[in-house]
Amino acid sequence: LYDDNHQEHVLDVNNGEIFYNLSNQESNIQGFAFSSDLSYLYSVGKNRKTIDAHKLSVARDISTSTHLQNPFYIGNKESAPTSFYISKDGAYFYILGIVQDSVIRYEMSTPWLLTGAKDIGQTSIFQQTDDAQGVFLDDIGSKMYVANTSVIYQYSLPDSFNTKSASFLGKYFIPTLINPFNTEIRDLYISPNGQKLFVADSNASSNVYCYNLDTAWDISTANYISGNNLVVGNSQPAVS
């Protein structure tokens, strides 16, 4: 996802093709995520403070997206959302923001459907950062990752997917991993096998950087893959 003069686009990293313009729903999208079967795309925006769902009639093919009505309002819980994550079973979604400095967890009564979702608690991350930009969980909900502009914080979740059970494990300063690049982290994503980390940079270069994780799901073992990055231009990128 990237922002080009307030036009929000989703692109294919394989060839850079723009598939879907989201700006008709929201001109300041902060994060997005796909369902595990790639049949839904979700986006969260700062202007309307809502989550929008988009149905893909052909899985993986964003060009077949249709915007679903009745966006889900989150402004009563977080007025400046910066990131969105949805669990792999579609049971929970998570909002990160810089007003509450918390990860807010919602439960969906019907998997993947936002209608009727309920807030079931929030977890403050203020002791670690007051400028959080991205949130991500591993596939089994045992680890949580929060990024600010230069650091990724790692937490364990003894009670799977329950962010209230979060225990802080450590922080990892990303720019030192890719020196001499001057990175300002905008978002993060970890591959399903936990072996690759992708970091979206919102500085002028607006790159998406890739790292190997020598130990799966452990940010402390990240090693920058030299030259393996995507340049998306003058934008505010997010990754999913």
PDB file of C-alpha atoms in Angstrom:
ATOM      1  CA  LEU A   1       0.000   0.000   0.000  1.00  0.00           C
ATOM      2  CA  TYR A   2       1.257   3.476  -0.728  1.00  0.00           C
ATOM      3  CA  ASP A   3       0.027   7.067  -0.766  1.00  0.00           C
ATOM      4  CA  ASP A   4       0.616   9.191  -3.876  1.00  0.00           C
ATOM      5  CA  ASN A   5      -0.758  12.725  -3.458  1.00  0.00           C
ATOM      6  CA  HIS A   6      -3.501  11.386  -1.161  1.00  0.00           C
ATOM      7  CA  GLN A   7      -4.419   8.636  -3.621  1.00  0.00           C
ATOM      8  CA  GLU A   8      -4.179   5.312  -1.799  1.00  0.00           C
ATOM      9  CA  HIS A   9      -3.071   2.394  -3.974  1.00  0.00           C
ATOM     10  CA  VAL A  10      -2.413  -1.310  -3.448  1.00  0.00           C
ATOM     11  CA  LEU A  11       0.322  -2.672  -5.700  1.00  0.00           C
ATOM     12  CA  ASP A  12       1.794  -6.029  -6.663  1.00  0.00           C
ATOM     13  CA  VAL A  13       5.369  -6.307  -5.369  1.00  0.00           C
ATOM     14  CA  ASN A  14       6.279  -8.626  -8.236  1.00  0.00           C
ATOM     15  CA  ASN A  15       5.854  -6.024 -10.950  1.00  0.00           C
ATOM     16  CA  GLY A  16       4.816  -2.770  -9.278  1.00  0.00           C
ATOM     17  CA  GLU A  17       1.406  -2.729 -10.974  1.00  0.00           C
ATOM     18  CA  ILE A  18      -1.307  -0.692  -9.235  1.00  0.00           C
ATOM     19  CA  PHE A  19      -4.296  -2.925  -8.651  1.00  0.00           C
ATOM     20  CA  TYR A  20      -6.783  -0.950  -6.596  1.00  0.00           C
ATOM     21  CA  ASN A  21      -7.319   2.685  -5.637  1.00  0.00           C
ATOM     22  CA  LEU A  22      -8.748   2.981  -2.115  1.00  0.00           C
ATOM     23  CA  SER A  23      -8.995   6.769  -1.945  1.00  0.00           C
ATOM     24  CA  ASN A  24     -12.739   6.787  -2.696  1.00  0.00           C
ATOM     25  CA  GLN A  25     -13.288   5.368   0.786  1.00  0.00           C
ATOM     26  CA  GLU A  26     -10.433   7.041   2.708  1.00  0.00           C
ATOM     27  CA  SER A  27      -7.726   9.524   1.702  1.00  0.00           C
ATOM     28  CA  ASN A  28      -5.474   8.861   4.697  1.00  0.00           C
ATOM     29  CA  ILE A  29      -5.146   5.107   5.051  1.00  0.00           C
ATOM     30  CA  GLN A  30      -2.776   4.036   7.816  1.00  0.00           C
ATOM     31  CA  GLY A  31      -2.753   0.269   7.536  1.00  0.00           C
ATOM     32  CA  PHE A  32      -4.295  -2.714   5.826  1.00  0.00           C
ATOM     33  CA  ALA A  33      -4.482  -6.499   6.032  1.00  0.00           C
ATOM     34  CA  PHE A  34      -5.766  -9.493   4.089  1.00  0.00           C
ATOM     35  CA  SER A  35      -7.803 -12.448   5.290  1.00  0.00           C
ATOM     36  CA  SER A  36      -5.839 -15.691   5.389  1.00  0.00           C
ATOM     37  CA  ASP A  37      -7.615 -16.990   2.265  1.00  0.00           C
ATOM     38  CA  LEU A  38      -6.973 -13.648   0.497  1.00  0.00           C
ATOM     39  CA  SER A  39     -10.681 -13.124  -0.191  1.00  0.00           C
ATOM     40  CA  TYR A  40     -10.985  -9.961   1.934  1.00  0.00           C
ATOM     41  CA  LEU A  41      -8.917  -6.791   2.167  1.00  0.00           C
ATOM     42  CA  TYR A  42      -9.271  -4.515   5.201  1.00  0.00           C
ATOM     43  CA  SER A  43      -8.021  -0.942   5.551  1.00  0.00           C
ATOM     44  CA  VAL A  44      -7.991   1.522   8.460  1.00  0.00           C
ATOM     45  CA  GLY A  45      -8.040   5.288   7.967  1.00  0.00           C
ATOM     46  CA  LYS A  46      -7.235   8.321  10.081  1.00  0.00           C
ATOM     47  CA  ASN A  47      -9.687  10.772   8.544  1.00  0.00           C
ATOM     48  CA  ARG A  48     -12.906   8.818   8.959  1.00  0.00           C
ATOM     49  CA  LYS A  49     -11.511   6.656  11.776  1.00  0.00           C
ATOM     50  CA  THR A  50     -13.070   3.551  10.310  1.00  0.00           C
ATOM     51  CA  ILE A  51     -12.141   0.081   9.099  1.00  0.00           C
ATOM     52  CA  ASP A  52     -13.314  -0.660   5.570  1.00  0.00           C
ATOM     53  CA  ALA A  53     -13.741  -4.168   4.198  1.00  0.00           C
ATOM     54  CA  HIS A  54     -13.298  -5.049   0.536  1.00  0.00           C
ATOM     55  CA  LYS A  55     -14.403  -8.373  -0.979  1.00  0.00           C
ATOM     56  CA  LEU A  56     -12.205  -9.977  -3.634  1.00  0.00           C
ATOM     57  CA  SER A  57     -14.351 -12.035  -5.981  1.00  0.00           C
ATOM     58  CA  VAL A  58     -11.171 -13.808  -7.119  1.00  0.00           C
ATOM     59  CA  ALA A  59      -8.777 -14.642  -4.272  1.00  0.00           C
ATOM     60  CA  ARG A  60      -5.447 -12.776  -4.506  1.00  0.00           C
ATOM     61  CA  ASP A  61      -6.709 -10.580  -7.354  1.00  0.00           C
ATOM     62  CA  ILE A  62      -7.087  -7.078  -5.915  1.00  0.00           C
ATOM     63  CA  SER A  63      -8.464  -5.826  -9.239  1.00  0.00           C
ATOM     64  CA  THR A  64     -11.674  -7.768  -8.423  1.00  0.00           C
ATOM     65  CA  SER A  65     -12.198  -5.888  -5.124  1.00  0.00           C
ATOM     66  CA  THR A  66     -15.593  -4.511  -4.183  1.00  0.00           C
ATOM     67  CA  HIS A  67     -15.995  -2.146  -1.242  1.00  0.00           C
ATOM     68  CA  LEU A  68     -18.463  -3.475   1.326  1.00  0.00           C
ATOM     69  CA  GLN A  69     -20.845  -1.007   2.926  1.00  0.00           C
ATOM     70  CA  ASN A  70     -21.110  -0.073   6.620  1.00  0.00           C
ATOM     71  CA  PRO A  71     -17.503   0.647   7.618  1.00  0.00           C
ATOM     72  CA  PHE A  72     -16.674  -0.099  11.245  1.00  0.00           C
ATOM     73  CA  TYR A  73     -16.137   3.036  13.371  1.00  0.00           C
ATOM     74  CA  ILE A  74     -13.228   2.967  15.849  1.00  0.00           C
ATOM     75  CA  GLY A  75     -12.934   6.689  16.644  1.00  0.00           C
ATOM     76  CA  ASN A  76     -14.543   6.250  20.058  1.00  0.00           C
ATOM     77  CA  LYS A  77     -11.585   4.039  21.033  1.00  0.00           C
ATOM     78  CA  GLU A  78      -8.674   5.510  19.041  1.00  0.00           C
ATOM     79  CA  SER A  79      -8.846   8.815  17.148  1.00  0.00           C
ATOM     80  CA  ALA A  80      -5.437   8.490  15.446  1.00  0.00           C
ATOM     81  CA  PRO A  81      -5.057   4.871  14.283  1.00  0.00           C
ATOM     82  CA  THR A  82      -1.708   3.933  12.743  1.00  0.00           C
ATOM     83  CA  SER A  83      -1.972   0.191  12.102  1.00  0.00           C
ATOM     84  CA  PHE A  84      -4.359  -2.741  11.748  1.00  0.00           C
ATOM     85  CA  TYR A  85      -3.884  -6.495  12.149  1.00  0.00           C
ATOM     86  CA  ILE A  86      -6.379  -9.360  11.832  1.00  0.00           C
ATOM     87  CA  SER A  87      -5.800 -12.847  13.225  1.00  0.00           C
ATOM     88  CA  LYS A  88      -5.359 -15.745  10.807  1.00  0.00           C
ATOM     89  CA  ASP A  89      -8.649 -17.350  11.859  1.00  0.00           C
ATOM     90  CA  GLY A  90     -10.595 -14.102  11.496  1.00  0.00           C
ATOM     91  CA  ALA A  91     -11.702 -14.156  15.115  1.00  0.00           C
ATOM     92  CA  TYR A  92      -9.889 -11.001  16.300  1.00  0.00           C
ATOM     93  CA  PHE A  93      -8.582  -7.749  14.934  1.00  0.00           C
ATOM     94  CA  TYR A  94      -6.255  -5.242  16.535  1.00  0.00           C
ATOM     95  CA  ILE A  95      -5.947  -1.461  16.267  1.00  0.00           C
ATOM     96  CA  LEU A  96      -2.819   0.501  17.169  1.00  0.00           C
ATOM     97  CA  GLY A  97      -2.858   4.266  17.681  1.00  0.00           C
ATOM     98  CA  ILE A  98      -0.852   7.218  18.938  1.00  0.00           C
ATOM     99  CA  VAL A  99      -3.544   8.835  21.107  1.00  0.00           C
ATOM    100  CA  GLN A 100      -4.247   5.891  23.409  1.00  0.00           C
ATOM    101  CA  ASP A 101      -0.726   4.437  22.904  1.00  0.00           C
ATOM    102  CA  SER A 102      -2.373   1.042  23.133  1.00  0.00           C
ATOM    103  CA  VAL A 103      -3.150  -2.098  21.175  1.00  0.00           C
ATOM    104  CA  ILE A 104      -6.943  -2.476  21.174  1.00  0.00           C
ATOM    105  CA  ARG A 105      -8.367  -5.957  20.576  1.00  0.00           C
ATOM    106  CA  TYR A 106     -11.789  -6.646  19.057  1.00  0.00           C
ATOM    107  CA  GLU A 107     -13.614  -9.953  18.796  1.00  0.00           C
ATOM    108  CA  MET A 108     -15.765 -10.767  15.753  1.00  0.00           C
ATOM    109  CA  SER A 109     -18.859 -12.860  16.377  1.00  0.00           C
ATOM    110  CA  THR A 110     -18.642 -14.148  12.801  1.00  0.00           C
ATOM    111  CA  PRO A 111     -15.104 -14.662  11.453  1.00  0.00           C
ATOM    112  CA  TRP A 112     -13.989 -11.970   8.996  1.00  0.00           C
ATOM    113  CA  LEU A 113     -17.186  -9.907   9.361  1.00  0.00           C
ATOM    114  CA  LEU A 114     -16.728  -6.533  11.057  1.00  0.00           C
ATOM    115  CA  THR A 115     -20.417  -6.072  11.854  1.00  0.00           C
ATOM    116  CA  GLY A 116     -21.026  -6.711  15.531  1.00  0.00           C
ATOM    117  CA  ALA A 117     -17.347  -6.743  16.511  1.00  0.00           C
ATOM    118  CA  LYS A 118     -16.793  -5.897  20.181  1.00  0.00           C
ATOM    119  CA  ASP A 119     -13.894  -4.255  21.988  1.00  0.00           C
ATOM    120  CA  ILE A 120     -12.596  -6.775  24.521  1.00  0.00           C
ATOM    121  CA  GLY A 121      -9.726  -4.809  25.995  1.00  0.00           C
ATOM    122  CA  GLN A 122      -6.673  -2.724  25.326  1.00  0.00           C
ATOM    123  CA  THR A 123      -3.024  -3.031  26.289  1.00  0.00           C
ATOM    124  CA  SER A 124      -0.903   0.036  26.909  1.00  0.00           C
ATOM    125  CA  ILE A 125       2.492   0.175  25.211  1.00  0.00           C
ATOM    126  CA  PHE A 126       3.273   3.660  26.531  1.00  0.00           C
ATOM    127  CA  GLN A 127       6.161   2.392  28.691  1.00  0.00           C
ATOM    128  CA  GLN A 128       7.900   1.327  25.487  1.00  0.00           C
ATOM    129  CA  THR A 129       6.815   3.990  22.969  1.00  0.00           C
ATOM    130  CA  ASP A 130       4.430   6.890  22.402  1.00  0.00           C
ATOM    131  CA  ASP A 131       4.879   6.881  18.613  1.00  0.00           C
ATOM    132  CA  ALA A 132       3.800   3.399  17.575  1.00  0.00           C
ATOM    133  CA  GLN A 133       3.381   2.889  13.826  1.00  0.00           C
ATOM    134  CA  GLY A 134       2.866  -0.824  13.212  1.00  0.00           C
ATOM    135  CA  VAL A 135       1.508  -3.911  14.992  1.00  0.00           C
ATOM    136  CA  PHE A 136       1.833  -7.574  14.013  1.00  0.00           C
ATOM    137  CA  LEU A 137       1.226 -10.977  15.663  1.00  0.00           C
ATOM    138  CA  ASP A 138       2.590 -14.383  14.743  1.00  0.00           C
ATOM    139  CA  ASP A 139       0.208 -16.930  13.254  1.00  0.00           C
ATOM    140  CA  ILE A 140      -0.535 -18.702  16.538  1.00  0.00           C
ATOM    141  CA  GLY A 141      -0.851 -15.522  18.589  1.00  0.00           C
ATOM    142  CA  SER A 142       2.087 -16.275  20.875  1.00  0.00           C
ATOM    143  CA  LYS A 143       4.135 -13.184  19.961  1.00  0.00           C
ATOM    144  CA  MET A 144       3.342  -9.539  19.267  1.00  0.00           C
ATOM    145  CA  TYR A 145       5.503  -6.927  17.548  1.00  0.00           C
ATOM    146  CA  VAL A 146       5.102  -3.154  17.729  1.00  0.00           C
ATOM    147  CA  ALA A 147       7.186  -0.741  15.669  1.00  0.00           C
ATOM    148  CA  ASN A 148       7.798   2.946  16.173  1.00  0.00           C
ATOM    149  CA  THR A 149       9.841   5.057  13.763  1.00  0.00           C
ATOM    150  CA  SER A 150      13.165   3.387  14.568  1.00  0.00           C
ATOM    151  CA  VAL A 151      12.601   0.429  16.911  1.00  0.00           C
ATOM    152  CA  ILE A 152      10.676  -2.855  16.863  1.00  0.00           C
ATOM    153  CA  TYR A 153       9.453  -4.070  20.264  1.00  0.00           C
ATOM    154  CA  GLN A 154       8.817  -7.776  20.800  1.00  0.00           C
ATOM    155  CA  TYR A 155       6.368  -9.274  23.321  1.00  0.00           C
ATOM    156  CA  SER A 156       5.332 -12.782  24.306  1.00  0.00           C
ATOM    157  CA  LEU A 157       1.633 -13.619  24.695  1.00  0.00           C
ATOM    158  CA  PRO A 158       1.256 -16.566  27.109  1.00  0.00           C
ATOM    159  CA  ASP A 159      -2.497 -16.495  26.462  1.00  0.00           C
ATOM    160  CA  SER A 160      -2.656 -16.747  22.681  1.00  0.00           C
ATOM    161  CA  PHE A 161      -3.998 -13.669  20.872  1.00  0.00           C
ATOM    162  CA  ASN A 162      -4.755 -12.020  24.236  1.00  0.00           C
ATOM    163  CA  THR A 163      -2.705  -8.824  24.233  1.00  0.00           C
ATOM    164  CA  LYS A 164      -3.562  -8.232  27.899  1.00  0.00           C
ATOM    165  CA  SER A 165      -1.196 -11.113  28.679  1.00  0.00           C
ATOM    166  CA  ALA A 166       1.692  -9.407  26.842  1.00  0.00           C
ATOM    167  CA  SER A 167       5.144  -9.598  28.411  1.00  0.00           C
ATOM    168  CA  PHE A 168       7.826  -7.285  27.012  1.00  0.00           C
ATOM    169  CA  LEU A 169      10.857  -9.200  25.691  1.00  0.00           C
ATOM    170  CA  GLY A 170      13.087  -6.524  24.196  1.00  0.00           C
ATOM    171  CA  LYS A 171      13.565  -3.775  21.627  1.00  0.00           C
ATOM    172  CA  TYR A 172      15.619  -3.827  18.460  1.00  0.00           C
ATOM    173  CA  PHE A 173      16.972  -0.711  16.752  1.00  0.00           C
ATOM    174  CA  ILE A 174      16.321  -1.224  13.053  1.00  0.00           C
ATOM    175  CA  PRO A 175      18.412   1.559  11.420  1.00  0.00           C
ATOM    176  CA  THR A 176      21.646   0.041  12.754  1.00  0.00           C
ATOM    177  CA  LEU A 177      20.778  -3.131  10.858  1.00  0.00           C
ATOM    178  CA  ILE A 178      20.733  -1.362   7.501  1.00  0.00           C
ATOM    179  CA  ASN A 179      23.292   1.394   8.043  1.00  0.00           C
ATOM    180  CA  PRO A 180      23.864   3.729   6.198  1.00  0.00           C
ATOM    181  CA  PHE A 181      20.182   3.960   5.263  1.00  0.00           C
ATOM    182  CA  ASN A 182      18.214   6.506   7.276  1.00  0.00           C
ATOM    183  CA  THR A 183      15.012   4.658   8.034  1.00  0.00           C
ATOM    184  CA  GLU A 184      11.746   5.872   9.523  1.00  0.00           C
ATOM    185  CA  ILE A 185       9.643   2.773  10.123  1.00  0.00           C
ATOM    186  CA  ARG A 186       6.055   3.068   8.945  1.00  0.00           C
ATOM    187  CA  ASP A 187       4.904  -0.551   9.153  1.00  0.00           C
ATOM    188  CA  LEU A 188       6.135  -4.134   9.487  1.00  0.00           C
ATOM    189  CA  TYR A 189       5.190  -7.595   8.254  1.00  0.00           C
ATOM    190  CA  ILE A 190       6.614 -11.066   8.970  1.00  0.00           C
ATOM    191  CA  SER A 191       6.271 -13.952   6.526  1.00  0.00           C
ATOM    192  CA  PRO A 192       4.003 -16.894   7.510  1.00  0.00           C
ATOM    193  CA  ASN A 193       7.020 -19.090   8.315  1.00  0.00           C
ATOM    194  CA  GLY A 194       8.506 -16.377  10.548  1.00  0.00           C
ATOM    195  CA  GLN A 195      11.776 -16.286   8.617  1.00  0.00           C
ATOM    196  CA  LYS A 196      11.521 -12.924   6.834  1.00  0.00           C
ATOM    197  CA  LEU A 197      10.811  -9.451   8.160  1.00  0.00           C
ATOM    198  CA  PHE A 198       9.639  -6.613   5.906  1.00  0.00           C
ATOM    199  CA  VAL A 199       9.901  -3.003   7.066  1.00  0.00           C
ATOM    200  CA  ALA A 200       8.201  -0.107   5.267  1.00  0.00           C
ATOM    201  CA  ASP A 201      10.201   3.139   5.343  1.00  0.00           C
ATOM    202  CA  SER A 202       8.341   6.460   5.115  1.00  0.00           C
ATOM    203  CA  ASN A 203      11.423   8.612   4.530  1.00  0.00           C
ATOM    204  CA  ALA A 204      11.945  10.256   1.154  1.00  0.00           C
ATOM    205  CA  SER A 205      13.235   7.006  -0.383  1.00  0.00           C
ATOM    206  CA  SER A 206      10.078   5.137   0.716  1.00  0.00           C
ATOM    207  CA  ASN A 207      11.581   1.679   0.509  1.00  0.00           C
ATOM    208  CA  VAL A 208      10.343  -1.660   1.767  1.00  0.00           C
ATOM    209  CA  TYR A 209      13.358  -3.445   3.275  1.00  0.00           C
ATOM    210  CA  CYS A 210      13.694  -7.193   3.742  1.00  0.00           C
ATOM    211  CA  TYR A 211      15.552  -9.076   6.508  1.00  0.00           C
ATOM    212  CA  ASN A 212      16.260 -12.713   7.265  1.00  0.00           C
ATOM    213  CA  LEU A 213      15.341 -13.878  10.764  1.00  0.00           C
ATOM    214  CA  ASP A 214      17.960 -16.495  11.663  1.00  0.00           C
ATOM    215  CA  THR A 215      15.574 -17.751  14.351  1.00  0.00           C
ATOM    216  CA  ALA A 216      11.967 -17.735  13.181  1.00  0.00           C
ATOM    217  CA  TRP A 217       9.847 -14.981  14.768  1.00  0.00           C
ATOM    218  CA  ASP A 218      12.806 -13.567  16.735  1.00  0.00           C
ATOM    219  CA  ILE A 219      13.499  -9.951  15.736  1.00  0.00           C
ATOM    220  CA  SER A 220      16.800  -9.988  17.629  1.00  0.00           C
ATOM    221  CA  THR A 221      18.209 -12.339  14.963  1.00  0.00           C
ATOM    222  CA  ALA A 222      17.343 -10.052  12.011  1.00  0.00           C
ATOM    223  CA  ASN A 223      19.929  -9.620   9.256  1.00  0.00           C
ATOM    224  CA  TYR A 224      19.425  -7.138   6.453  1.00  0.00           C
ATOM    225  CA  ILE A 225      19.377  -8.677   2.972  1.00  0.00           C
ATOM    226  CA  SER A 226      21.552  -6.261   1.017  1.00  0.00           C
ATOM    227  CA  GLY A 227      19.898  -4.857  -2.066  1.00  0.00           C
ATOM    228  CA  ASN A 228      16.642  -6.728  -1.519  1.00  0.00           C
ATOM    229  CA  ASN A 229      14.300  -3.794  -1.234  1.00  0.00           C
ATOM    230  CA  LEU A 230      11.352  -2.303  -3.081  1.00  0.00           C
ATOM    231  CA  VAL A 231      11.356   1.406  -3.954  1.00  0.00           C
ATOM    232  CA  VAL A 232       7.827   2.795  -4.055  1.00  0.00           C
ATOM    233  CA  GLY A 233       8.705   6.462  -4.452  1.00  0.00           C
ATOM    234  CA  ASN A 234       7.409   9.528  -2.642  1.00  0.00           C
ATOM    235  CA  SER A 235       4.784   7.897  -0.476  1.00  0.00           C
ATOM    236  CA  GLN A 236       3.704   6.563   2.924  1.00  0.00           C
ATOM    237  CA  PRO A 237       4.017   2.792   2.456  1.00  0.00           C
ATOM    238  CA  ALA A 238       2.466  -0.003   4.502  1.00  0.00           C
ATOM    239  CA  VAL A 239       2.990  -3.739   4.033  1.00  0.00           C
ATOM    240  CA  SER A 240       0.850  -6.866   4.294  1.00  0.00           C
TER     241      SER A 240
END
